Amino acid sequence: MSVRGAIAATLLAGTALAATPAFAQDAEIPADISVSANVALTSDYRFRGVSLSAGDPAIQGGFDVSHSSGFYIGTWASSISGGDVYGDQELDIYGGWAGDLGSSGLSLDVGLLLYAYPSGHVGKANYWEPYAKLSGSLGPASITTGVAYAWDQDSLGNQDNLYIFSDVEVGVPNTPFTVSGHLGYTDGVLAPDLLAGGLDDTGLDWSVGVSMPVFGPLSASFSYVGVDGASVDGLTDDTVVATLSASF
């Protein structure tokens, strides 16, 4: 992890943490507006199974502003090891709408996300990706299924990318633990095998994990992450990812 990327992400996280008390002191937040923030230290930043931190730890943080109508905007950053093109920081900026679908027990989240790399060669790396997620419960399990599609863009070599995924979480009765699972399918230029130097433009990524509260806003999680295709040490090899995070 580069020092520059760590400093940038830490500054962003610090700003997010300071925002809520500053609002409370200077002016009352309208009742229909909510502000939240998050910070994390992870042993490896895995994006859809592929390490963007070259197998090294990453510092992450962001904040969100949402309205009672369901509309929201937010930003999130992480230190990365992206070389000359992507640099050492990823900055995500997004907005959308999330809410319940009547009395169906399902909720929908739709939005548009910009992946930006301010310390890289801006214009050659940044790309847009709209997304949609549908969430609900099945017995004790919380299930989310979603899709994200990045259309042809210069930064993607004028190719597109489709990502389909499902996540499931189940709380273990009478314990503080939550177990989770993830399965994702990529079709396009961001396929794990292509990123690892292979030829297959489709691929699967998956993970199984457990999380638990630690103290106050702090929580910890451990996940075993894997992808199919070429196995490259520090990039696409199977690994255990440990994360310490806090939400405010």
Coordinates of N, CA and C in Angstrom, one line a residue:
M1 N 0.8 -1.2 0.0 CA 0.0 0.0 0.0 C 0.9 1.2 0.0
S2 N 0.6 2.2 -0.9 CA 1.4 3.4 -1.0 C 1.1 4.3 0.1
V3 N 2.1 5.1 0.6 CA 1.9 6.1 1.6 C 0.9 7.2 1.1
R4 N 1.0 7.6 -0.2 CA 0.2 8.6 -0.7 C -1.3 8.2 -0.7
G5 N -1.6 6.9 -1.1 CA -2.9 6.5 -1.1 C -3.5 6.4 0.3
A6 N -2.7 5.9 1.2 CA -3.1 5.7 2.6 C -3.5 7.1 3.2
I7 N -2.6 8.1 2.9 CA -2.9 9.4 3.5 C -4.2 10.0 2.9
A8 N -4.4 9.8 1.6 CA -5.6 10.4 0.9 C -6.8 9.7 1.5
A9 N -6.8 8.4 1.6 CA -8.0 7.7 2.2 C -8.2 8.1 3.6
T10 N -7.2 8.3 4.4 CA -7.3 8.6 5.8 C -7.9 10.0 5.9
L11 N -7.4 10.9 5.1 CA -8.0 12.3 5.1 C -9.5 12.3 4.8
L12 N -9.9 11.5 3.8 CA -11.3 11.4 3.4 C -12.1 10.8 4.6
A13 N -11.6 9.8 5.2 CA -12.3 9.2 6.3 C -12.4 10.1 7.5
G14 N -11.3 10.9 7.8 CA -11.3 11.9 8.8 C -12.4 12.9 8.6
T15 N -12.5 13.4 7.3 CA -13.5 14.4 7.0 C -14.9 13.8 7.2
A16 N -15.1 12.6 6.8 CA -16.4 12.0 7.0 C -16.8 11.9 8.5
L17 N -15.8 11.5 9.3 CA -16.1 11.4 10.7 C -16.4 12.7 11.4
A18 N -15.7 13.7 10.8 CA -15.9 15.1 11.4 C -17.2 15.7 11.0
A19 N -17.8 15.2 9.9 CA -18.9 15.9 9.3 C -20.1 15.9 10.2
T20 N -20.5 14.8 10.8 CA -21.7 14.7 11.5 C -21.7 15.6 12.7
P21 N -20.7 15.6 13.6 CA -20.7 16.6 14.7 C -20.7 18.0 14.3
A22 N -20.0 18.3 13.1 CA -20.0 19.7 12.7 C -21.4 20.2 12.3
F23 N -22.1 19.3 11.6 CA -23.5 19.6 11.2 C -24.3 19.9 12.5
A24 N -24.1 19.0 13.5 CA -24.9 19.1 14.7 C -24.7 20.4 15.4
Q25 N -23.4 20.9 15.4 CA -23.1 22.1 16.1 C -23.5 23.4 15.3
D26 N -23.3 23.4 14.0 CA -23.5 24.6 13.2 C -24.9 24.8 12.8
A27 N -25.6 23.7 12.4 CA -27.0 23.8 12.0 C -27.7 22.5 12.1
E28 N -28.9 22.5 12.5 CA -29.6 21.2 12.6 C -29.9 20.6 11.3
I29 N -29.6 19.3 11.2 CA -29.9 18.5 10.0 C -31.4 18.4 9.8
P30 N -32.0 18.7 8.7 CA -33.4 18.5 8.5 C -33.8 17.1 8.9
A31 N -35.0 16.9 9.4 CA -35.4 15.6 9.9 C -35.5 14.6 8.7
D32 N -35.7 15.0 7.5 CA -35.8 14.1 6.4 C -34.4 13.8 5.7
I33 N -33.3 14.3 6.3 CA -32.0 14.1 5.8 C -31.2 13.3 6.8
S34 N -30.5 12.3 6.4 CA -29.6 11.5 7.3 C -28.2 11.4 6.7
V35 N -27.2 11.5 7.5 CA -25.8 11.4 7.1 C -25.1 10.3 7.9
S36 N -24.4 9.5 7.1 CA -23.7 8.4 7.7 C -22.2 8.3 7.2
A37 N -21.4 7.7 8.0 CA -20.0 7.6 7.5 C -19.4 6.3 7.9
N38 N -18.3 5.9 7.2 CA -17.7 4.6 7.5 C -16.2 4.6 7.3
V39 N -15.5 3.9 8.0 CA -14.0 3.7 7.8 C -13.7 2.3 8.0
A40 N -12.6 1.8 7.4 CA -12.2 0.4 7.4 C -10.7 0.3 7.2
L41 N -10.1 -0.7 7.8 CA -8.8 -1.2 7.5 C -8.9 -2.7 7.1
T42 N -8.5 -3.0 5.9 CA -8.6 -4.4 5.4 C -7.3 -4.9 5.0
S43 N -7.1 -6.2 5.1 CA -5.8 -6.9 4.8 C -5.6 -7.0 3.3
D44 N -6.6 -6.8 2.5 CA -6.5 -6.9 1.1 C -7.8 -6.4 0.4
Y45 N -7.7 -5.4 -0.5 CA -8.8 -4.8 -1.1 C -9.2 -5.7 -2.3
R46 N -10.2 -6.5 -2.1 CA -10.6 -7.4 -3.2 C -11.9 -6.8 -3.9
F47 N -11.8 -6.6 -5.2 CA -12.9 -6.1 -5.9 C -13.4 -7.2 -6.9
R48 N -14.6 -7.7 -6.5 CA -15.1 -8.8 -7.3 C -14.1 -10.0 -7.5
G49 N -13.4 -10.2 -6.4 CA -12.5 -11.3 -6.3 C -11.0 -11.0 -6.6
V50 N -10.8 -9.9 -7.3 CA -9.5 -9.5 -7.7 C -8.9 -8.4 -6.8
S51 N -7.6 -8.6 -6.4 CA -7.0 -7.6 -5.5 C -6.6 -6.3 -6.2
L52 N -7.1 -5.2 -5.7 CA -6.7 -3.9 -6.3 C -5.6 -3.3 -5.4
S53 N -5.2 -3.9 -4.4 CA -4.1 -3.4 -3.5 C -2.9 -4.3 -3.6
A54 N -2.8 -5.2 -4.6 CA -1.7 -6.1 -4.9 C -1.4 -7.0 -3.7
G55 N -2.5 -7.4 -3.0 CA -2.4 -8.3 -1.9 C -2.0 -7.6 -0.6
D56 N -1.8 -6.3 -0.6 CA -1.4 -5.5 0.6 C -2.6 -4.9 1.3
P57 N -2.5 -4.5 2.6 CA -3.6 -3.8 3.3 C -4.0 -2.6 2.6
A58 N -5.2 -2.2 2.9 CA -5.8 -0.9 2.3 C -6.6 -0.2 3.4
I59 N -6.6 1.1 3.3 CA -7.4 2.0 4.2 C -8.5 2.5 3.3
Q60 N -9.7 2.5 3.9 CA -10.9 2.8 3.2 C -11.8 3.7 4.0
G61 N -12.7 4.5 3.4 CA -13.7 5.3 4.1 C -14.6 6.0 3.2
G62 N -15.7 6.5 3.7 CA -16.7 7.2 2.9 C -17.8 7.7 3.7
F63 N -18.7 8.4 3.0 CA -19.9 8.9 3.7 C -21.1 9.0 2.7
D64 N -22.3 9.0 3.3 CA -23.5 9.0 2.5 C -24.5 10.0 3.0
V65 N -25.2 10.7 2.1 CA -26.3 11.6 2.5 C -27.6 11.1 1.8
S66 N -28.6 10.8 2.6 CA -29.8 10.3 2.1 C -31.0 11.1 2.5
H67 N -32.1 11.0 1.7 CA -33.3 11.8 2.0 C -34.4 10.8 2.2
S68 N -35.4 11.2 3.0 CA -36.5 10.3 3.4 C -37.3 9.8 2.1
S69 N -37.2 10.5 1.0 CA -37.8 10.0 -0.2 C -37.1 8.8 -0.8
G70 N -35.9 8.5 -0.3 CA -35.2 7.3 -0.8 C -34.0 7.7 -1.7
F71 N -33.9 9.0 -2.1 CA -32.8 9.4 -2.9 C -31.5 9.6 -2.1
Y72 N -30.4 9.3 -2.6 CA -29.1 9.4 -1.9 C -27.9 9.7 -2.8
I73 N -26.9 10.3 -2.2 CA -25.6 10.5 -2.8 C -24.5 10.1 -1.9
G74 N -23.4 9.7 -2.4 CA -22.3 9.3 -1.5 C -21.0 9.2 -2.2
T75 N -20.0 9.0 -1.4 CA -18.6 8.8 -1.9 C -17.9 7.8 -1.0
W76 N -16.9 7.1 -1.6 CA -16.1 6.1 -0.9 C -14.8 6.0 -1.6
A77 N -13.7 5.9 -0.7 CA -12.3 5.8 -1.3 C -11.5 4.7 -0.7
S78 N -10.6 4.2 -1.4 CA -9.7 3.2 -0.9 C -8.3 3.4 -1.5
S79 N -7.3 3.1 -0.7 CA -5.9 3.1 -1.3 C -5.8 1.8 -2.1
I80 N -5.1 1.9 -3.3 CA -4.9 0.8 -4.2 C -3.4 0.8 -4.7
S81 N -3.1 -0.2 -5.4 CA -1.8 -0.3 -6.1 C -2.1 -0.4 -7.6
G82 N -2.3 0.7 -8.2 CA -2.9 0.7 -9.6 C -1.9 1.0 -10.7
G83 N -0.6 1.2 -10.3 CA 0.4 1.5 -11.4 C 0.2 2.9 -11.9
D84 N 0.8 3.1 -13.1 CA 0.8 4.5 -13.7 C -0.6 4.9 -14.1
V85 N -1.5 4.0 -14.6 CA -2.8 4.3 -15.1 C -3.8 4.7 -14.0
Y86 N -3.8 3.8 -13.0 CA -4.8 4.0 -11.9 C -4.3 4.7 -10.7
G87 N -3.0 4.8 -10.5 CA -2.4 5.5 -9.4 C -2.6 4.7 -8.1
D88 N -2.7 5.4 -7.0 CA -2.7 4.8 -5.7 C -4.0 5.1 -4.9
Q89 N -5.0 5.6 -5.6 CA -6.3 5.8 -4.9 C -7.5 5.6 -5.8
E90 N -8.5 4.9 -5.3 CA -9.8 4.8 -6.0 C -10.8 5.7 -5.3
L91 N -11.5 6.5 -6.0 CA -12.6 7.3 -5.4 C -13.9 7.0 -6.2
D92 N -14.8 6.5 -5.4 CA -16.2 6.2 -6.0 C -17.1 7.3 -5.6
I93 N -17.9 7.8 -6.6 CA -18.9 8.8 -6.4 C -20.2 8.2 -7.0
Y94 N -21.3 8.2 -6.2 CA -22.5 7.6 -6.7 C -23.7 8.3 -6.2
G95 N -24.9 8.0 -6.8 CA -26.2 8.5 -6.4 C -27.2 7.6 -6.9
G96 N -28.4 7.6 -6.2 CA -29.5 6.8 -6.7 C -30.7 6.9 -5.8
W97 N -31.5 5.8 -5.9 CA -32.7 5.7 -5.1 C -32.8 4.3 -4.5
A98 N -33.2 4.3 -3.2 CA -33.4 3.0 -2.6 C -34.7 3.0 -1.7
G99 N -35.5 2.0 -1.8 CA -36.8 2.0 -1.0 C -37.5 0.7 -1.2
D100 N -38.5 0.5 -0.4 CA -39.4 -0.7 -0.4 C -40.3 -0.7 -1.6
L101 N -40.6 -1.9 -2.1 CA -41.5 -2.1 -3.2 C -42.8 -2.5 -2.6
G102 N -43.6 -1.5 -2.1 CA -44.9 -1.7 -1.6 C -44.8 -2.6 -0.4
S103 N -45.8 -3.6 -0.3 CA -45.8 -4.5 0.8 C -45.3 -5.9 0.5
S104 N -44.4 -5.9 -0.6 CA -43.9 -7.2 -1.1 C -42.8 -7.8 -0.2
G105 N -42.3 -6.9 0.7 CA -41.1 -7.4 1.5 C -39.8 -7.3 0.8
L106 N -39.9 -6.7 -0.4 CA -38.6 -6.5 -1.2 C -38.3 -5.0 -1.2
S107 N -37.0 -4.8 -1.4 CA -36.5 -3.4 -1.5 C -35.6 -3.3 -2.7
L108 N -35.6 -2.2 -3.4 CA -34.9 -1.9 -4.6 C -33.9 -0.8 -4.4
D109 N -32.7 -0.9 -5.0 CA -31.7 0.1 -5.0 C -31.1 0.2 -6.4
V110 N -31.3 1.4 -7.0 CA -30.8 1.7 -8.3 C -30.0 2.9 -8.3
G111 N -28.9 3.0 -9.1 CA -28.1 4.2 -9.1 C -27.0 4.1 -10.2
L112 N -26.2 5.1 -10.2 CA -25.1 5.3 -11.1 C -23.8 5.6 -10.3
L113 N -22.8 4.9 -10.7 CA -21.5 5.0 -9.9 C -20.4 5.4 -10.9
L114 N -19.5 6.3 -10.4 CA -18.3 6.7 -11.2 C -17.1 6.2 -10.4
Y115 N -16.3 5.3 -11.1 CA -15.0 4.9 -10.5 C -14.0 5.9 -11.0
A116 N -13.4 6.6 -10.1 CA -12.4 7.7 -10.4 C -11.1 7.3 -9.8
Y117 N -10.0 7.7 -10.5 CA -8.6 7.5 -10.0 C -7.9 8.8 -10.1
P118 N -8.0 9.6 -9.1 CA -7.4 11.0 -9.1 C -5.9 11.0 -9.2
S119 N -5.2 10.0 -8.7 CA -3.8 10.0 -8.8 C -3.2 9.3 -10.0
G120 N -4.1 8.8 -10.8 CA -3.6 8.1 -12.1 C -3.8 9.1 -13.2
H121 N -3.8 8.5 -14.4 CA -3.9 9.3 -15.6 C -5.4 9.5 -15.9
V122 N -6.0 10.6 -15.3 CA -7.4 10.8 -15.4 C -7.9 10.9 -16.8
G123 N -9.0 10.3 -17.1 CA -9.5 10.2 -18.5 C -9.2 8.9 -19.1
K124 N -8.1 8.2 -18.7 CA -7.8 6.9 -19.2 C -8.2 5.8 -18.3
A125 N -8.6 6.1 -17.1 CA -9.0 5.1 -16.1 C -10.4 5.2 -15.6
N126 N -10.9 6.4 -15.5 CA -12.3 6.6 -14.9 C -13.3 6.0 -15.8
Y127 N -14.3 5.4 -15.2 CA -15.5 4.8 -15.9 C -16.7 4.8 -15.1
W128 N -17.9 4.8 -15.8 CA -19.2 4.8 -15.2 C -19.8 3.4 -15.2
E129 N -20.7 3.2 -14.2 CA -21.4 1.9 -14.1 C -22.7 2.0 -13.4
P130 N -23.9 2.0 -14.1 CA -25.2 1.9 -13.4 C -25.4 0.5 -12.8
Y131 N -26.2 0.5 -11.8 CA -26.4 -0.7 -11.0 C -27.9 -0.8 -10.5
A132 N -28.3 -2.0 -10.2 CA -29.6 -2.2 -9.6 C -29.5 -3.4 -8.7
K133 N -30.1 -3.3 -7.5 CA -30.1 -4.4 -6.5 C -31.5 -4.6 -5.9
L134 N -31.8 -5.9 -5.8 CA -33.1 -6.3 -5.2 C -32.9 -7.1 -4.0
S135 N -33.4 -6.7 -2.8 CA -33.2 -7.4 -1.5 C -34.4 -7.8 -0.9
G136 N -34.3 -8.9 -0.1 CA -35.5 -9.5 0.6 C -35.0 -10.5 1.6
S137 N -36.0 -11.1 2.3 CA -35.7 -12.1 3.3 C -36.3 -13.4 2.9
L138 N -35.6 -14.5 3.2 CA -36.2 -15.9 3.1 C -35.9 -16.6 4.4
G139 N -36.9 -16.7 5.2 CA -36.6 -17.2 6.6 C -35.7 -16.3 7.3
P140 N -34.6 -16.9 7.9 CA -33.7 -16.1 8.7 C -32.6 -15.4 7.8
A141 N -32.7 -15.7 6.5 CA -31.6 -15.2 5.6 C -32.0 -13.9 4.9
S142 N -31.1 -13.0 4.8 CA -31.2 -11.8 4.0 C -30.5 -12.0 2.7
I143 N -31.2 -11.8 1.6 CA -30.7 -12.1 0.3 C -30.7 -10.9 -0.6
T144 N -29.6 -10.6 -1.3 CA -29.6 -9.5 -2.3 C -29.1 -10.0 -3.6
T145 N -29.7 -9.7 -4.7 CA -29.3 -10.0 -6.0 C -29.2 -8.8 -6.9
G146 N -28.1 -8.6 -7.6 CA -28.0 -7.4 -8.3 C -27.2 -7.5 -9.6
V147 N -27.2 -6.4 -10.4 CA -26.6 -6.4 -11.7 C -25.9 -5.0 -11.9
A148 N -24.7 -5.0 -12.5 CA -24.1 -3.8 -12.8 C -23.5 -3.9 -14.2
Y149 N -23.7 -2.8 -15.0 CA -23.3 -2.9 -16.4 C -22.5 -1.6 -16.7
A150 N -21.2 -1.8 -17.2 CA -20.4 -0.7 -17.7 C -20.4 -0.8 -19.2
W151 N -21.0 0.3 -19.8 CA -21.1 0.3 -21.3 C -19.7 0.6 -21.9
D152 N -19.6 0.5 -23.2 CA -18.3 0.7 -23.9 C -17.8 2.1 -23.5
Q153 N -16.6 2.2 -23.0 CA -16.0 3.5 -22.6 C -14.5 3.4 -23.0
D154 N -13.9 4.6 -23.2 CA -12.5 4.6 -23.6 C -11.6 4.0 -22.6
S155 N -11.9 4.2 -21.3 CA -11.1 3.7 -20.2 C -11.2 2.1 -20.1
L156 N -12.2 1.5 -20.7 CA -12.3 0.1 -20.8 C -11.9 -0.5 -22.1
G157 N -11.2 0.3 -22.9 CA -10.7 -0.2 -24.2 C -11.8 -0.3 -25.1
N158 N -12.9 0.6 -25.0 CA -14.1 0.5 -25.8 C -14.8 -0.8 -25.8
Q159 N -14.7 -1.5 -24.6 CA -15.4 -2.7 -24.4 C -16.4 -2.5 -23.2
D160 N -17.3 -3.4 -23.1 CA -18.3 -3.3 -22.0 C -18.0 -4.4 -20.9
N161 N -18.8 -4.3 -19.8 CA -18.6 -5.3 -18.8 C -20.0 -5.5 -18.0
L162 N -20.4 -6.7 -17.9 CA -21.6 -7.1 -17.2 C -21.2 -7.9 -15.9
Y163 N -21.8 -7.5 -14.8 CA -21.6 -8.2 -13.5 C -22.9 -8.5 -12.9
I164 N -23.1 -9.8 -12.5 CA -24.3 -10.2 -11.9 C -23.9 -10.9 -10.6
F165 N -24.6 -10.6 -9.5 CA -24.1 -11.2 -8.2 C -25.3 -11.5 -7.3
S166 N -25.1 -12.3 -6.3 CA -26.0 -12.6 -5.2 C -25.2 -12.7 -3.9
D167 N -25.8 -12.1 -2.9 CA -25.2 -12.1 -1.5 C -26.3 -12.7 -0.5
V168 N -25.8 -13.4 0.4 CA -26.7 -13.9 1.5 C -26.1 -13.7 2.8
E169 N -26.9 -13.4 3.8 CA -26.4 -13.2 5.2 C -27.4 -13.9 6.1
V170 N -26.9 -14.6 7.1 CA -27.7 -15.3 8.1 C -27.1 -15.1 9.5
G171 N -27.9 -14.5 10.4 CA -27.4 -14.4 11.8 C -27.4 -15.7 12.5
V172 N -26.4 -16.1 13.3 CA -26.3 -17.3 14.0 C -27.1 -17.1 15.3
P173 N -28.1 -17.9 15.5 CA -29.0 -17.7 16.7 C -28.2 -17.7 18.0
N174 N -28.5 -16.8 18.9 CA -27.9 -16.7 20.3 C -26.4 -16.5 20.3
T175 N -25.9 -15.9 19.2 CA -24.5 -15.5 19.1 C -24.4 -14.1 18.4
P176 N -23.3 -13.4 18.5 CA -23.1 -12.1 17.8 C -22.6 -12.3 16.4
F177 N -22.6 -13.5 15.9 CA -22.0 -13.8 14.6 C -23.0 -13.8 13.4
T178 N -22.6 -13.3 12.3 CA -23.3 -13.4 11.1 C -22.5 -14.0 10.0
V179 N -23.0 -15.0 9.4 CA -22.3 -15.7 8.3 C -22.8 -15.2 7.0
S180 N -21.9 -15.2 6.0 CA -22.3 -14.6 4.7 C -21.7 -15.4 3.5
G181 N -22.3 -15.2 2.4 CA -21.8 -15.9 1.2 C -22.0 -14.9 0.0
H182 N -21.2 -15.1 -1.0 CA -21.3 -14.2 -2.2 C -20.9 -15.0 -3.4
L183 N -21.6 -14.8 -4.5 CA -21.3 -15.4 -5.8 C -21.5 -14.3 -6.9
G184 N -20.5 -14.1 -7.7 CA -20.6 -13.1 -8.8 C -20.1 -13.7 -10.1
Y185 N -20.7 -13.2 -11.2 CA -20.4 -13.6 -12.5 C -20.1 -12.4 -13.4
T186 N -18.9 -12.4 -14.0 CA -18.5 -11.3 -14.8 C -18.4 -11.8 -16.3
D187 N -18.9 -10.9 -17.2 CA -18.8 -11.1 -18.6 C -18.3 -9.8 -19.3
G188 N -17.1 -9.8 -19.6 CA -16.5 -8.6 -20.2 C -15.1 -8.3 -19.9
V189 N -14.7 -7.1 -20.1 CA -13.3 -6.7 -20.0 C -12.7 -6.7 -18.6
L190 N -13.6 -6.8 -17.6 CA -13.1 -6.8 -16.2 C -13.2 -8.2 -15.6
A191 N -13.3 -9.2 -16.5 CA -13.3 -10.6 -16.0 C -12.0 -11.0 -15.3
P192 N -12.0 -11.7 -14.2 CA -10.8 -12.0 -13.4 C -9.7 -12.6 -14.2
D193 N -10.0 -13.5 -15.1 CA -9.0 -14.2 -15.9 C -8.2 -13.2 -16.8
L194 N -9.0 -12.3 -17.4 CA -8.4 -11.3 -18.3 C -7.4 -10.4 -17.5
L195 N -7.9 -9.9 -16.3 CA -7.1 -9.1 -15.4 C -5.8 -9.8 -15.0
A196 N -5.9 -11.1 -14.9 CA -4.7 -11.9 -14.4 C -3.8 -12.3 -15.6
G197 N -4.1 -11.8 -16.8 CA -3.3 -12.1 -18.0 C -3.8 -13.3 -18.8
G198 N -5.0 -13.8 -18.5 CA -5.5 -14.9 -19.3 C -6.3 -14.4 -20.5
L199 N -7.1 -15.3 -21.0 CA -7.8 -15.1 -22.3 C -9.4 -15.1 -22.1
D200 N -9.8 -15.6 -21.0 CA -11.3 -15.8 -20.8 C -11.9 -14.5 -20.3
D201 N -12.9 -14.1 -21.1 CA -13.6 -12.8 -20.7 C -14.9 -13.1 -19.9
T202 N -15.0 -14.3 -19.3 CA -16.1 -14.5 -18.4 C -15.4 -15.2 -17.1
G203 N -16.1 -15.1 -16.0 CA -15.5 -15.7 -14.8 C -16.4 -15.6 -13.6
L204 N -16.1 -16.4 -12.6 CA -16.9 -16.3 -11.3 C -15.9 -15.9 -10.2
D205 N -16.5 -15.2 -9.3 CA -15.8 -14.9 -8.0 C -16.8 -15.3 -6.9
W206 N -16.2 -15.7 -5.7 CA -17.1 -16.1 -4.6 C -16.4 -15.8 -3.3
S207 N -17.1 -15.8 -2.2 CA -16.6 -15.7 -0.9 C -17.5 -16.3 0.1
V208 N -17.0 -16.7 1.2 CA -17.7 -17.1 2.4 C -17.1 -16.4 3.6
G209 N -17.9 -15.9 4.6 CA -17.3 -15.2 5.6 C -18.1 -15.2 6.9
V210 N -17.6 -14.5 7.9 CA -18.2 -14.3 9.2 C -17.9 -12.9 9.7
S211 N -18.9 -12.3 10.3 CA -18.6 -11.0 10.9 C -19.2 -10.9 12.3
M212 N -18.7 -10.0 13.1 CA -19.2 -9.8 14.4 C -18.9 -8.4 14.9
P213 N -19.8 -7.9 15.8 CA -19.5 -6.6 16.5 C -18.3 -6.8 17.4
V214 N -17.5 -5.7 17.6 CA -16.4 -5.7 18.5 C -16.6 -4.9 19.7
F215 N -16.8 -3.6 19.4 CA -17.1 -2.6 20.5 C -17.7 -1.4 19.9
G216 N -18.8 -0.9 20.5 CA -19.4 0.3 19.9 C -19.7 0.2 18.4
P217 N -19.2 1.2 17.6 CA -19.4 1.1 16.2 C -18.4 0.2 15.5
L218 N -17.5 -0.4 16.2 CA -16.5 -1.3 15.5 C -17.0 -2.7 15.3
S219 N -16.7 -3.2 14.1 CA -17.0 -4.6 13.8 C -15.8 -5.2 13.1
A220 N -15.8 -6.6 13.1 CA -14.7 -7.3 12.4 C -15.3 -8.4 11.5
S221 N -14.6 -8.6 10.4 CA -15.0 -9.7 9.5 C -13.9 -10.5 9.0
F222 N -14.1 -11.7 8.6 CA -13.1 -12.6 8.0 C -13.8 -13.3 6.8
S223 N -13.2 -13.3 5.7 CA -13.8 -13.9 4.5 C -12.7 -14.7 3.7
Y224 N -13.1 -15.8 3.2 CA -12.3 -16.5 2.3 C -12.8 -16.2 0.9
V225 N -11.9 -15.7 0.0 CA -12.2 -15.1 -1.3 C -11.5 -15.9 -2.4
G226 N -12.3 -16.2 -3.4 CA -11.7 -17.0 -4.5 C -12.3 -16.6 -5.9
V227 N -11.5 -16.9 -6.9 CA -12.0 -16.7 -8.3 C -11.6 -17.9 -9.1
D228 N -12.3 -18.1 -10.3 CA -11.9 -19.1 -11.2 C -10.9 -18.5 -12.2
G229 N -10.3 -19.3 -12.9 CA -9.3 -18.9 -13.9 C -7.9 -18.8 -13.4
A230 N -7.0 -18.0 -14.0 CA -5.6 -18.0 -13.6 C -5.5 -17.5 -12.2
S231 N -4.5 -18.2 -11.4 CA -4.2 -17.8 -10.1 C -2.9 -17.1 -10.0
V232 N -3.0 -15.8 -9.7 CA -1.8 -15.0 -9.6 C -1.6 -14.5 -8.2
D233 N -0.4 -14.8 -7.6 CA -0.2 -14.4 -6.3 C -0.3 -12.9 -6.1
G234 N -1.1 -12.5 -5.1 CA -1.3 -11.1 -4.8 C -2.4 -10.5 -5.7
L235 N -3.0 -11.2 -6.6 CA -3.9 -10.6 -7.5 C -5.2 -11.4 -7.5
T236 N -5.1 -12.7 -7.9 CA -6.4 -13.5 -8.1 C -6.2 -14.8 -7.3
D237 N -5.2 -15.0 -6.5 CA -5.1 -16.2 -5.7 C -6.1 -16.2 -4.6
D238 N -6.6 -17.4 -4.2 CA -7.5 -17.5 -3.1 C -6.8 -17.0 -1.8
T239 N -7.6 -16.3 -1.0 CA -7.0 -15.7 0.2 C -8.0 -15.5 1.3
V240 N -7.5 -15.3 2.5 CA -8.4 -14.9 3.6 C -8.2 -13.4 3.8
V241 N -9.4 -12.6 3.8 CA -9.3 -11.2 4.0 C -9.9 -10.8 5.4
A242 N -9.2 -10.1 6.1 CA -9.6 -9.7 7.5 C -9.9 -8.2 7.4
T243 N -11.0 -7.7 8.0 CA -11.3 -6.3 7.9 C -11.9 -5.8 9.3
L244 N -11.4 -4.7 9.7 CA -11.9 -4.0 10.9 C -12.5 -2.7 10.4
S245 N -13.8 -2.5 10.7 CA -14.5 -1.4 10.2 C -15.4 -0.7 11.3
A246 N -15.8 0.5 11.0 CA -16.7 1.3 11.9 C -17.7 2.1 11.1
S247 N -18.9 2.1 11.5 CA -19.9 2.9 10.9 C -20.5 3.9 11.9
F248 N -20.9 5.1 11.4 CA -21.4 6.1 12.3 C -22.6 6.7 11.6

